[in-house]
JSON list of C-alpha atoms in Angstrom, two decimals:
[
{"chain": "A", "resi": 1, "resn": "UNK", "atom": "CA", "xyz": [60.93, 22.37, -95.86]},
{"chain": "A", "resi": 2, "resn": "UNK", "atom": "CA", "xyz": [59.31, 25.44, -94.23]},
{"chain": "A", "resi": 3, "resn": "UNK", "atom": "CA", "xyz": [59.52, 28.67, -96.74]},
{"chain": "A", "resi": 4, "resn": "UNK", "atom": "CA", "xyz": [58.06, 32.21, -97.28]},
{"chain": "A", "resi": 5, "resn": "UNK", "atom": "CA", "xyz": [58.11, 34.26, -100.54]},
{"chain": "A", "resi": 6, "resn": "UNK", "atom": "CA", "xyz": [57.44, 37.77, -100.30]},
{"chain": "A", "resi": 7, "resn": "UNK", "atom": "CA", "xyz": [57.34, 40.32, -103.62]},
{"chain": "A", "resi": 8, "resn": "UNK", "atom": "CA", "xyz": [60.18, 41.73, -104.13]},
{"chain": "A", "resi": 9, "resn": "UNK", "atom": "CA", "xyz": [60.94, 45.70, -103.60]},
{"chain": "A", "resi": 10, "resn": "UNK", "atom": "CA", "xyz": [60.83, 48.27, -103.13]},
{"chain": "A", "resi": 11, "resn": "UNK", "atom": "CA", "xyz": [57.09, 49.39, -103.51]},
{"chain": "A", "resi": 12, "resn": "UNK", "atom": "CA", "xyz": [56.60, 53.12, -103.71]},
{"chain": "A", "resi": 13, "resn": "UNK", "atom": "CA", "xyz": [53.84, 54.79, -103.68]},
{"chain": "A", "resi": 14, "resn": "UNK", "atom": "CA", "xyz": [51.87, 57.76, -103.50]},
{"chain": "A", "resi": 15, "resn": "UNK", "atom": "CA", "xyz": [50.06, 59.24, -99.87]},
{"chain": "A", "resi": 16, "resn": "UNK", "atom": "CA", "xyz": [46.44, 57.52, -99.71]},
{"chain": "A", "resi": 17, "resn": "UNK", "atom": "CA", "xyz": [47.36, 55.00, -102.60]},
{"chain": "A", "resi": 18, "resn": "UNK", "atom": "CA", "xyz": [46.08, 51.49, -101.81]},
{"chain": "A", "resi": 19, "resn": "UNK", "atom": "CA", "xyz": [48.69, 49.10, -100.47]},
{"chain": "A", "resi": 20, "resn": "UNK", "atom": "CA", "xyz": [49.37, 44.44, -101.56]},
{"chain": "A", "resi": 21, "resn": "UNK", "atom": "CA", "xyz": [52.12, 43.07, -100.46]},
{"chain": "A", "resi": 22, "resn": "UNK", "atom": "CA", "xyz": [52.06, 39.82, -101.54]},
{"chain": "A", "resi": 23, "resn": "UNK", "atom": "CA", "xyz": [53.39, 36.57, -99.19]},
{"chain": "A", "resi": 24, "resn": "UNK", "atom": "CA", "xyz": [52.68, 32.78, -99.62]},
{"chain": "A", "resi": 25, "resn": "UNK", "atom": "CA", "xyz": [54.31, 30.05, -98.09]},
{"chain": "A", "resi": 26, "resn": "UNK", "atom": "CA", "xyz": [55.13, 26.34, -97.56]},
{"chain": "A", "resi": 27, "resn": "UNK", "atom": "CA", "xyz": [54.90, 24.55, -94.92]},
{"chain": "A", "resi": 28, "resn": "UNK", "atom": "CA", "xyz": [53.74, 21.27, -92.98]},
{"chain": "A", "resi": 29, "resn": "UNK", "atom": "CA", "xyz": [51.18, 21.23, -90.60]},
{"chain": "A", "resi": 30, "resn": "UNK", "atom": "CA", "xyz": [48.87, 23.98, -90.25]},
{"chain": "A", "resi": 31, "resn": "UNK", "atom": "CA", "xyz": [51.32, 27.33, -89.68]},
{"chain": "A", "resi": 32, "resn": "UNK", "atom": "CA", "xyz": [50.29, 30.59, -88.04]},
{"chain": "A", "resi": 33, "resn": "UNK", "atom": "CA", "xyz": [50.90, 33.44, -90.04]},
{"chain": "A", "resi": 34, "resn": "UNK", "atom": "CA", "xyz": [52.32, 36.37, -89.19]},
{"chain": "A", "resi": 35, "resn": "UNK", "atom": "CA", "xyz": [53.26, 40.40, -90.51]},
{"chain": "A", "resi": 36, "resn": "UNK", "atom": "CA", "xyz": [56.66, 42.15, -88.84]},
{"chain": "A", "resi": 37, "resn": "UNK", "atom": "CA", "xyz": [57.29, 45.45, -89.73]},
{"chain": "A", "resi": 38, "resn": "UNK", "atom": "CA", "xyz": [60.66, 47.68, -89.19]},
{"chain": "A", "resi": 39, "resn": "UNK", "atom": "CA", "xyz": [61.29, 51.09, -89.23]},
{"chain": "A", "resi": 40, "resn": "UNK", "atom": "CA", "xyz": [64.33, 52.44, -90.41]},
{"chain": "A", "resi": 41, "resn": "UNK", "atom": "CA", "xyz": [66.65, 52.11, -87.51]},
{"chain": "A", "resi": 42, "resn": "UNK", "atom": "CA", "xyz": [64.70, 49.95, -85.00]},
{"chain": "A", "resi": 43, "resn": "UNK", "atom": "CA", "xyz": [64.33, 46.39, -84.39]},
{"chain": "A", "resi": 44, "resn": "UNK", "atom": "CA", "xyz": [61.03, 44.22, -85.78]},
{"chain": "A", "resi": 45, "resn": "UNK", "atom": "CA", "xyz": [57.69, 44.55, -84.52]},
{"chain": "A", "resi": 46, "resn": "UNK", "atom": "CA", "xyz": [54.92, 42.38, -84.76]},
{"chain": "A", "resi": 47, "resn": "UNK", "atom": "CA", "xyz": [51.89, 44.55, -87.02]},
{"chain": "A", "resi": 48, "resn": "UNK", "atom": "CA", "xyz": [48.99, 41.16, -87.40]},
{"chain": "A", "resi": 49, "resn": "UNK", "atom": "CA", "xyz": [49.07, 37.53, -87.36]},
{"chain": "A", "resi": 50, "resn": "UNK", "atom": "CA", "xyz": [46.11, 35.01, -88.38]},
{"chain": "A", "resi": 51, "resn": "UNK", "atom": "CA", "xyz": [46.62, 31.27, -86.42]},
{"chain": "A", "resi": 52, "resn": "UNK", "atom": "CA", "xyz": [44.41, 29.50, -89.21]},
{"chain": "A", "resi": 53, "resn": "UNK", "atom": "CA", "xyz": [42.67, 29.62, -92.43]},
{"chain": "A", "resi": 54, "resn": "UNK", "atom": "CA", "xyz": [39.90, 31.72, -93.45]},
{"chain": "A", "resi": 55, "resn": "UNK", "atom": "CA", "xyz": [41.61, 34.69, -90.23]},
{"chain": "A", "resi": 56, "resn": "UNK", "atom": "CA", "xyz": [41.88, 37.64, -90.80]},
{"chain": "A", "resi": 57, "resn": "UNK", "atom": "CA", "xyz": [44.57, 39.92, -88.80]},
{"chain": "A", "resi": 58, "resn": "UNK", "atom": "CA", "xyz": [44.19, 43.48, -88.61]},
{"chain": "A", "resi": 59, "resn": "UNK", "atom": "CA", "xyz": [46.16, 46.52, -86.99]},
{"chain": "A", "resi": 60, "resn": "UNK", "atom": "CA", "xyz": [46.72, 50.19, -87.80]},
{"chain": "A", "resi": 61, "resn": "UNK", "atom": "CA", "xyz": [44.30, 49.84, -91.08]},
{"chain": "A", "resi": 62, "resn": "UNK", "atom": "CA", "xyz": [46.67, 47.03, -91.95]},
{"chain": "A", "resi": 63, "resn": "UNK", "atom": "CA", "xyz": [44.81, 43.43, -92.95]},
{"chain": "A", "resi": 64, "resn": "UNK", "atom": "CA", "xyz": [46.03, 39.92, -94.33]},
{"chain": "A", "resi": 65, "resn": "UNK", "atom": "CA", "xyz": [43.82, 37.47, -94.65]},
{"chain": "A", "resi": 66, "resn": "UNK", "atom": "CA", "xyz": [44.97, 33.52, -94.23]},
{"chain": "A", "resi": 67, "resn": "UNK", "atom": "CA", "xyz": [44.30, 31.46, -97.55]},
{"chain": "A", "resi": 68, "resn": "UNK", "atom": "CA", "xyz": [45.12, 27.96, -97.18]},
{"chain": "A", "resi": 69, "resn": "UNK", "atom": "CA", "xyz": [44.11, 27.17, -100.56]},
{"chain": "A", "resi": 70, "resn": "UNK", "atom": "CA", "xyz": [46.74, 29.43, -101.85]},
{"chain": "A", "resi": 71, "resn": "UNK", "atom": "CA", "xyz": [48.85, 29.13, -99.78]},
{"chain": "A", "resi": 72, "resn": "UNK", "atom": "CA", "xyz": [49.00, 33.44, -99.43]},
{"chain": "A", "resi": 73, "resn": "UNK", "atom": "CA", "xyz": [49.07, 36.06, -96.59]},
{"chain": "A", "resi": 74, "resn": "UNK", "atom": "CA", "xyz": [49.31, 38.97, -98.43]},
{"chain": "A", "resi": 75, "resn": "UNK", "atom": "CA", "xyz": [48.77, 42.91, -96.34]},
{"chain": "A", "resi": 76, "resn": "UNK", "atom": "CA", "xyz": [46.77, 45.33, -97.60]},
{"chain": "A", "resi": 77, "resn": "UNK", "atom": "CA", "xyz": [45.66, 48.67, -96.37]},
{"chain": "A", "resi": 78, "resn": "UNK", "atom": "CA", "xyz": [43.24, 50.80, -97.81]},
{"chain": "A", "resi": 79, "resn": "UNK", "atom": "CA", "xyz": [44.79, 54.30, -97.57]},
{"chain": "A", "resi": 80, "resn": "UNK", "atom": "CA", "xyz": [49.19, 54.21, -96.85]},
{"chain": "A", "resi": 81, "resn": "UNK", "atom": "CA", "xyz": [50.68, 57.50, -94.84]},
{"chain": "A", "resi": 82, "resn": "UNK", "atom": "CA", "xyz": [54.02, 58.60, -95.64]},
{"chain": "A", "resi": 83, "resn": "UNK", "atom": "CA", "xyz": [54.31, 57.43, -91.54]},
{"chain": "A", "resi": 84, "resn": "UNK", "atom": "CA", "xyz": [53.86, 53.49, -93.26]},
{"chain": "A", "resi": 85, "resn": "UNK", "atom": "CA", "xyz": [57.17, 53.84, -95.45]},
{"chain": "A", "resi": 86, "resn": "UNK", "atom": "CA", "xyz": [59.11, 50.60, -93.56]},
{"chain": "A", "resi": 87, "resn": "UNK", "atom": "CA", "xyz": [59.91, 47.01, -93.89]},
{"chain": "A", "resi": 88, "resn": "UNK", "atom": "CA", "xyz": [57.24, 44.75, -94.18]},
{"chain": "A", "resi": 89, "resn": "UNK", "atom": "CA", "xyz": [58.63, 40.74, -93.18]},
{"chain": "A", "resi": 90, "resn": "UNK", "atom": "CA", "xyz": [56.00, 38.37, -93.83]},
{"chain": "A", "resi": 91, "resn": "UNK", "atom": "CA", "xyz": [56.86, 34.67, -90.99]},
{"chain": "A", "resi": 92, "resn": "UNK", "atom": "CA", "xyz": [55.38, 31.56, -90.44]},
{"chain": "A", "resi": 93, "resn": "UNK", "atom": "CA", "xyz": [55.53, 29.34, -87.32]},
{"chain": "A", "resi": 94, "resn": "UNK", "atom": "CA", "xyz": [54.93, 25.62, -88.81]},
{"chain": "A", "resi": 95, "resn": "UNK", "atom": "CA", "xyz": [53.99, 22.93, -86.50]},
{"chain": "A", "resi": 96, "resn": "UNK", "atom": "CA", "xyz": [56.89, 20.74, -87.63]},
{"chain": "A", "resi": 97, "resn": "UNK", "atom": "CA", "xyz": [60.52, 20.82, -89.46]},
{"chain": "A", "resi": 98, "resn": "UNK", "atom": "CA", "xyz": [63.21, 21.63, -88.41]},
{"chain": "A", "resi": 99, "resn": "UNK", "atom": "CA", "xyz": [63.19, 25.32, -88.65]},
{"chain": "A", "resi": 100, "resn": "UNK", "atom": "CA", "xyz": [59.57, 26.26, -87.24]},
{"chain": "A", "resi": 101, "resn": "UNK", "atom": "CA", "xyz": [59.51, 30.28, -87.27]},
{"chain": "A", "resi": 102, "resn": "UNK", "atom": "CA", "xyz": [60.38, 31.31, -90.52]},
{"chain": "A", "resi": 103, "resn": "UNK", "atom": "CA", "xyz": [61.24, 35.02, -92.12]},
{"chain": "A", "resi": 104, "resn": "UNK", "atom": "CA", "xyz": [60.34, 36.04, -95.36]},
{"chain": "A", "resi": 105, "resn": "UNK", "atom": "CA", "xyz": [63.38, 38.36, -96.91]},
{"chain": "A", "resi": 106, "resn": "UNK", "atom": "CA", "xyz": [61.21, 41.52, -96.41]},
{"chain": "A", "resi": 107, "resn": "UNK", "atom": "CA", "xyz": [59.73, 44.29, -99.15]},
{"chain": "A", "resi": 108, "resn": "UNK", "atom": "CA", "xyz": [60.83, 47.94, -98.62]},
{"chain": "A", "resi": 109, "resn": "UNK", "atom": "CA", "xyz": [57.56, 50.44, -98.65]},
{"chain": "A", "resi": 110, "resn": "UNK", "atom": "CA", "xyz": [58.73, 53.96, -99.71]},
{"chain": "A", "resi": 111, "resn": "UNK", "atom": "CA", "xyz": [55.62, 56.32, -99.62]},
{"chain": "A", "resi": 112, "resn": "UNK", "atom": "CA", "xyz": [56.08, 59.95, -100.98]},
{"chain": "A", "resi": 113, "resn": "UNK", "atom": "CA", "xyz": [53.47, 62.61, -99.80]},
{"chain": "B", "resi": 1, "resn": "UNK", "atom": "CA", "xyz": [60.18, 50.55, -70.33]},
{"chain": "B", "resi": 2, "resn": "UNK", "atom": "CA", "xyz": [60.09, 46.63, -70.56]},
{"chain": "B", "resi": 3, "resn": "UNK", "atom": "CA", "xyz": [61.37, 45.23, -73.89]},
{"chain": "B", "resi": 4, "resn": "UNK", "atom": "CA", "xyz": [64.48, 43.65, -75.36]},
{"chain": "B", "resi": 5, "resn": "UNK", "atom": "CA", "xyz": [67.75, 45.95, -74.82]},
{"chain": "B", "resi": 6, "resn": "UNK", "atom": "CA", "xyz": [70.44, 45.11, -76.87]},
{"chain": "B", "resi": 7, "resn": "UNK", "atom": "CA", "xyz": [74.08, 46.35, -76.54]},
{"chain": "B", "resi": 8, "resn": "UNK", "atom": "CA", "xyz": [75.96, 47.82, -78.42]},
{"chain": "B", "resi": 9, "resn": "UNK", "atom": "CA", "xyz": [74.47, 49.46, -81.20]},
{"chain": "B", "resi": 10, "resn": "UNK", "atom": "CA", "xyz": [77.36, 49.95, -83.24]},
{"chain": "B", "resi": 11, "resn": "UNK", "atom": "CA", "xyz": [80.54, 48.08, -83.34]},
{"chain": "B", "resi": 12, "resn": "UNK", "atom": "CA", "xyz": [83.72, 47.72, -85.57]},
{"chain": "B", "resi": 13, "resn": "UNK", "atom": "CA", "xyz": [86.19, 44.55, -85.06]},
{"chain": "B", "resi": 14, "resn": "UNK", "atom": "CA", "xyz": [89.06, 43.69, -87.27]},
{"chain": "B", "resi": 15, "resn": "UNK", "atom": "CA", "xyz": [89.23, 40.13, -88.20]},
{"chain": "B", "resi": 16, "resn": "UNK", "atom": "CA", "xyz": [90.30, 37.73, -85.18]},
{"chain": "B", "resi": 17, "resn": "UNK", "atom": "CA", "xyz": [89.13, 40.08, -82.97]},
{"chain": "B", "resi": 18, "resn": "UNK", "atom": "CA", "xyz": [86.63, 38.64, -80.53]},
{"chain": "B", "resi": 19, "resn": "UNK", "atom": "CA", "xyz": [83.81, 40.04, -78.79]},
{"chain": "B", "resi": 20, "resn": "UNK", "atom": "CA", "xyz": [80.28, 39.79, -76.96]},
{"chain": "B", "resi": 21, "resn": "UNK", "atom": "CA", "xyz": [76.96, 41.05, -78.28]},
{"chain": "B", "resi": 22, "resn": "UNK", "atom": "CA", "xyz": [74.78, 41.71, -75.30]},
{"chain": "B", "resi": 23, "resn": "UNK", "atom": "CA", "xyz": [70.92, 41.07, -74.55]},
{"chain": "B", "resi": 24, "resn": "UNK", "atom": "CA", "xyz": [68.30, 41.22, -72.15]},
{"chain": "B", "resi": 25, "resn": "UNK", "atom": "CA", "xyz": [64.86, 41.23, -71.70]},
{"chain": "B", "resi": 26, "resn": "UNK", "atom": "CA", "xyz": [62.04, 41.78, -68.49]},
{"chain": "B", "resi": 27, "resn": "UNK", "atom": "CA", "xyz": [59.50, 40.29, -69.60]},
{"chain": "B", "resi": 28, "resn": "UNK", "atom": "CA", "xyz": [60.03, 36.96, -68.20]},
{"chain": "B", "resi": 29, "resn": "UNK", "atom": "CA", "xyz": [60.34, 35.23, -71.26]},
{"chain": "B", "resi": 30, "resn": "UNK", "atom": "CA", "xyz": [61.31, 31.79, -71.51]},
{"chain": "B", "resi": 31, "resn": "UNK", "atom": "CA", "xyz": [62.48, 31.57, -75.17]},
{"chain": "B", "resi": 32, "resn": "UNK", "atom": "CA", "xyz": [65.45, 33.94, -76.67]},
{"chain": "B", "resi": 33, "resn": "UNK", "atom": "CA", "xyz": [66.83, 33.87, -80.10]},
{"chain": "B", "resi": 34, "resn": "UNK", "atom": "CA", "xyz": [69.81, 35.44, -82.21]},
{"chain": "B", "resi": 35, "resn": "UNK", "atom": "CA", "xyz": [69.29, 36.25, -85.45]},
{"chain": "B", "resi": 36, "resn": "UNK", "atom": "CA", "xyz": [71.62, 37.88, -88.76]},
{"chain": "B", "resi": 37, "resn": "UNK", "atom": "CA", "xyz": [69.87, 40.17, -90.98]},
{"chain": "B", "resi": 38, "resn": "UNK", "atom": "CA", "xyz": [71.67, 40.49, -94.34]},
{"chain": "B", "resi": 39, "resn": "UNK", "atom": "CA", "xyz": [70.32, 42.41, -97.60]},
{"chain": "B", "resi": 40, "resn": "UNK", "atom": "CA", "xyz": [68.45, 39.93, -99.76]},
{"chain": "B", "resi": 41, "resn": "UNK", "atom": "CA", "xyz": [68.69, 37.30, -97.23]},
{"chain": "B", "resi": 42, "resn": "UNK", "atom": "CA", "xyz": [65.93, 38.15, -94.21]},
{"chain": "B", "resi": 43, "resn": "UNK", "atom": "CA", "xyz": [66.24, 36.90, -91.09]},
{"chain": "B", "resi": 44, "resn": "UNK", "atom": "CA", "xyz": [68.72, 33.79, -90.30]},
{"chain": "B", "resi": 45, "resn": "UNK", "atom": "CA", "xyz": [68.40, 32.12, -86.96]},
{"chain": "B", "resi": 46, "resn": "UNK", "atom": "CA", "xyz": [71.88, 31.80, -85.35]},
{"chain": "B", "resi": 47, "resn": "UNK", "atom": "CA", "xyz": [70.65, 30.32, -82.11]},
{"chain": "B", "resi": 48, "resn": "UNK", "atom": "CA", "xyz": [68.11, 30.27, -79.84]},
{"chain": "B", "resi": 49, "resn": "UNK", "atom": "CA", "xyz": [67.29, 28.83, -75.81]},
{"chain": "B", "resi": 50, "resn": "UNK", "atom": "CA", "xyz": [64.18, 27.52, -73.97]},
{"chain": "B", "resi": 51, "resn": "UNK", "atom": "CA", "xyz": [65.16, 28.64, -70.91]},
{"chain": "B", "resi": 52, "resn": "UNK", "atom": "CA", "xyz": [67.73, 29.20, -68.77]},
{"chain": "B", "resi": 53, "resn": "UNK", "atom": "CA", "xyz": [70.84, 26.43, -69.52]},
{"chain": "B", "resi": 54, "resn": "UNK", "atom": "CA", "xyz": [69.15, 25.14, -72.44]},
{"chain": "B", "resi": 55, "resn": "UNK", "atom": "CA", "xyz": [70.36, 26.62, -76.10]},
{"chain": "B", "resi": 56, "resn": "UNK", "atom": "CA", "xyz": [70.51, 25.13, -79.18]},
{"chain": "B", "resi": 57, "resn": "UNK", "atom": "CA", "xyz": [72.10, 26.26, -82.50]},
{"chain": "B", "resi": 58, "resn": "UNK", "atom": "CA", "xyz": [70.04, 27.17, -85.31]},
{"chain": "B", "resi": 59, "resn": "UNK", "atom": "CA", "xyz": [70.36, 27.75, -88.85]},
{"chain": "B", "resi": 60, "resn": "UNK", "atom": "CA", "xyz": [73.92, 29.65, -89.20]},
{"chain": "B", "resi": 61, "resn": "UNK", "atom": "CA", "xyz": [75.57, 28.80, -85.82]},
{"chain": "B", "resi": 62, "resn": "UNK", "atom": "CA", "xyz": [78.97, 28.50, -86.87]},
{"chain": "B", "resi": 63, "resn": "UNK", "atom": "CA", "xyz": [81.58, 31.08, -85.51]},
{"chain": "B", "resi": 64, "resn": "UNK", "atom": "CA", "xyz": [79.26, 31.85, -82.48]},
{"chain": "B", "resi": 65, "resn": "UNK", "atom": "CA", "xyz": [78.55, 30.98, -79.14]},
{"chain": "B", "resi": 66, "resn": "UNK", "atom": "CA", "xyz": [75.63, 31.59, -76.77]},
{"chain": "B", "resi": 67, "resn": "UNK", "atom": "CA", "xyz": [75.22, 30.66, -72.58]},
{"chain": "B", "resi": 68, "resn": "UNK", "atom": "CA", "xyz": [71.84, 31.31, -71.22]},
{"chain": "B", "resi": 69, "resn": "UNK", "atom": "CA", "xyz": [72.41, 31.87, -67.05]},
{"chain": "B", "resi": 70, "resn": "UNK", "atom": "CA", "xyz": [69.69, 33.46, -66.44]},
{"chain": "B", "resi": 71, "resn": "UNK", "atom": "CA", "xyz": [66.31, 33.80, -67.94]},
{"chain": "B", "resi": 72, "resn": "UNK", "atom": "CA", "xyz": [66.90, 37.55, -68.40]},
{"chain": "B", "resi": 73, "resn": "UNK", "atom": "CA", "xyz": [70.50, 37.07, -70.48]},
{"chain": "B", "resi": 74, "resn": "UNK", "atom": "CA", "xyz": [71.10, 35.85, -73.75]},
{"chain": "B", "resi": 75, "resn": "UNK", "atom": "CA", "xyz": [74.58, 37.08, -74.89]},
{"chain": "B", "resi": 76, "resn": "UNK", "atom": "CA", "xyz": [76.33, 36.08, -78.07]},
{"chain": "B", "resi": 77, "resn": "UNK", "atom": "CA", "xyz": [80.08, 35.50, -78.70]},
{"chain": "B", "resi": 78, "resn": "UNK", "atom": "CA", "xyz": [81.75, 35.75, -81.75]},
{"chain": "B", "resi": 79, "resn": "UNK", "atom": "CA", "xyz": [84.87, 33.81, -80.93]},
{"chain": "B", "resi": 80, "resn": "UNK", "atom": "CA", "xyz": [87.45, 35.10, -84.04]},
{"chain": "B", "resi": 81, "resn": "UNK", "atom": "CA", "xyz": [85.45, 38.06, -86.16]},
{"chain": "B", "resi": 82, "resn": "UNK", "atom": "CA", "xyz": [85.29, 37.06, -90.00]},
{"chain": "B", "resi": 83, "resn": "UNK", "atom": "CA", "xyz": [84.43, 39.48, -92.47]},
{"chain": "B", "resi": 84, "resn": "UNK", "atom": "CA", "xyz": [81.39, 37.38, -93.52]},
{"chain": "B", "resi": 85, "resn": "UNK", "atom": "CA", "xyz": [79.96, 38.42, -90.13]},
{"chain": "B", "resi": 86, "resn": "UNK", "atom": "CA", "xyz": [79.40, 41.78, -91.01]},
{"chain": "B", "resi": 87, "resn": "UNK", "atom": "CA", "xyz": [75.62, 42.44, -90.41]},
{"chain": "B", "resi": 88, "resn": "UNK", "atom": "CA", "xyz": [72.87, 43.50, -88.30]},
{"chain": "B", "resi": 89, "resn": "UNK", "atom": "CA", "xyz": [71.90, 40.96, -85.34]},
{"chain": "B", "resi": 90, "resn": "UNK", "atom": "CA", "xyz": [68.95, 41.08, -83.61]},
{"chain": "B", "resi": 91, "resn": "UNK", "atom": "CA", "xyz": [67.84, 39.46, -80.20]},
{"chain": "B", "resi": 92, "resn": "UNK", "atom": "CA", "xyz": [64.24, 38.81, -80.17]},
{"chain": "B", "resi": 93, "resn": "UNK", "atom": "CA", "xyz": [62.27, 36.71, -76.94]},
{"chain": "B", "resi": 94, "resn": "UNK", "atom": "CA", "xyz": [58.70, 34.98, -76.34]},
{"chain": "B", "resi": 95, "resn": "UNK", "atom": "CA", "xyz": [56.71, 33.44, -73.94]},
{"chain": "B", "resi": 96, "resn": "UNK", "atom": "CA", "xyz": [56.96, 30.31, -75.95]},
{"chain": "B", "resi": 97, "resn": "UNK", "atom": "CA", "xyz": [59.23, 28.21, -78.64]},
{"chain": "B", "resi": 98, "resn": "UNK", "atom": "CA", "xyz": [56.51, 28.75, -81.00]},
{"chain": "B", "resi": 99, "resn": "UNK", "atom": "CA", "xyz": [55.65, 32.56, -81.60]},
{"chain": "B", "resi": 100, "resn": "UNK", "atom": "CA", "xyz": [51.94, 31.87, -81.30]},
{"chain": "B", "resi": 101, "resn": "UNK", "atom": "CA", "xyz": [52.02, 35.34, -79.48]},
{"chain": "B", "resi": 102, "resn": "UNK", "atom": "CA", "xyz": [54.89, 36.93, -81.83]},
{"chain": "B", "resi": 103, "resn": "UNK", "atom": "CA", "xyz": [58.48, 38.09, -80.75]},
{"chain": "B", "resi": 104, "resn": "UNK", "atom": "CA", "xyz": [59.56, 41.22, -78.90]},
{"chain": "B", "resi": 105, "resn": "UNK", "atom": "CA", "xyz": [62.94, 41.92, -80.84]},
{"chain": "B", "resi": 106, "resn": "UNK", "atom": "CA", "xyz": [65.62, 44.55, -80.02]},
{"chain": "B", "resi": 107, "resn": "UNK", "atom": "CA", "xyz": [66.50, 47.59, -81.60]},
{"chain": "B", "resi": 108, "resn": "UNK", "atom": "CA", "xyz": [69.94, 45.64, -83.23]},
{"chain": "B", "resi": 109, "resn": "UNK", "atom": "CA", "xyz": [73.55, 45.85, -82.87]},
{"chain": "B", "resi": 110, "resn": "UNK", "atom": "CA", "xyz": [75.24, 46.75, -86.67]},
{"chain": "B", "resi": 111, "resn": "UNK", "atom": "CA", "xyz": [78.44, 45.40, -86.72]},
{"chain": "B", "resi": 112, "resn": "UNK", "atom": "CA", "xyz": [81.28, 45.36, -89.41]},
{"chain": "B", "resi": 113, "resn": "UNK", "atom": "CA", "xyz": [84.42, 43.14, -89.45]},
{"chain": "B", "resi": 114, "resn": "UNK", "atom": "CA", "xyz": [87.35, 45.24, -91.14]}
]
């Protein structure tokens, strides 16, 4: 069936510290990939998505790049602000099975200034 | 501001109790969904509708119950409150059944069953 791993948390890190989450998946078909993140408090927002291999999704300094051939969507951002510490779901949305749009269980970012 | 409102934000049942979790959106979006967001677990899809008089029960339907009247409305029932249904739920909507252009969720409704 459909799946996503993410790493598990929490991260913490410094201000300006370099930021990998790491996210693969399974899935049939050809899935778009995508990058929630939720502040403390609020409801899910959608940060990047990539719709096929070799994409790259950006927003906010954020990026993931699609890897079919490992299966990975991991975010990365160059330089995290104590304004990043939040949730970070990695999701899927598989062409077929029977649960399409898939979460990942999230990884808490804490960063300390 | 156009978005997903969800209502309420908190709530505290005792078991049996029943009650109605309440969502709506102005976007004109024809696909809704529930989900329960439990530590550890991520995101579980409860249920979900196309459009308006079409739902269909995801992956942890049992012990709720959705209607979908209008495109705009997507409420949630929980029929007799366990305490396994204390969580977070979140009502998220699309343009489309397949997220190609992401979900707009809600801000949550935190609920605990004493």
């Amino acid at each position: 069936g459909n799946s996503v791993t993410q790493m598990e948390g929490p991260v913490t890190l410094s201000e300006e510290a370099f930021l990998t989450i790491n996210c693969t998946y399974t899935a049939t078909g050809y899935p778009s990939l995508f990058w929630y993140v939720q502040y403390p408090g609020e409801g899910l927002q959608l940060l990047l998505k990539a719709t096929k291999a070799d994409d790259k999704g950006s927003n906010k300094g954020f990026e993931a790049t699609y890897r079919k051939e490992t299966t990975s969507f991991h975010l990365e951002k160059g330089s995290v602000q104590v304004s990043d510490s939040a949730v970070y779901f990695c999701a899927l949305d598989a062409t077929s099975g029977t649960y399409k749009y898939i979460f990942g269980t999230g990884t808490r970012l804490k960063v300390l200034a | 501001n156009a978005g997903v409102t969800q209502t309420p934000k908190f709530q505290v049942l005792k078991t049996g109790q029943s009650m109605t979790l309440q969502c709506a959106q102005d976007m004109n979006h024809e696909y809704m969904s529930w989900y329960r967001q439990d530590p550890g677990m991520g995101l579980r899809l409860i249920h979900y509708s196309v459009g308006a008089g079409i739902t269909d029960q995801g992956e942890v339907p049992n012990g709720y119950n959705v209607s979908r009247s209008t495109t705009e409305d997507f409420p949630l029932r929980l029929l007799s409150a366990a305490p396994s249904q204390t969580s977070v739920y979140f009502c998220a909507s699309s343009y489309s059944r397949t997220g190609y252009y992401g979900y707009t969720f809600g801000s949550g409704t935190r609920l605990t069953v004493v």
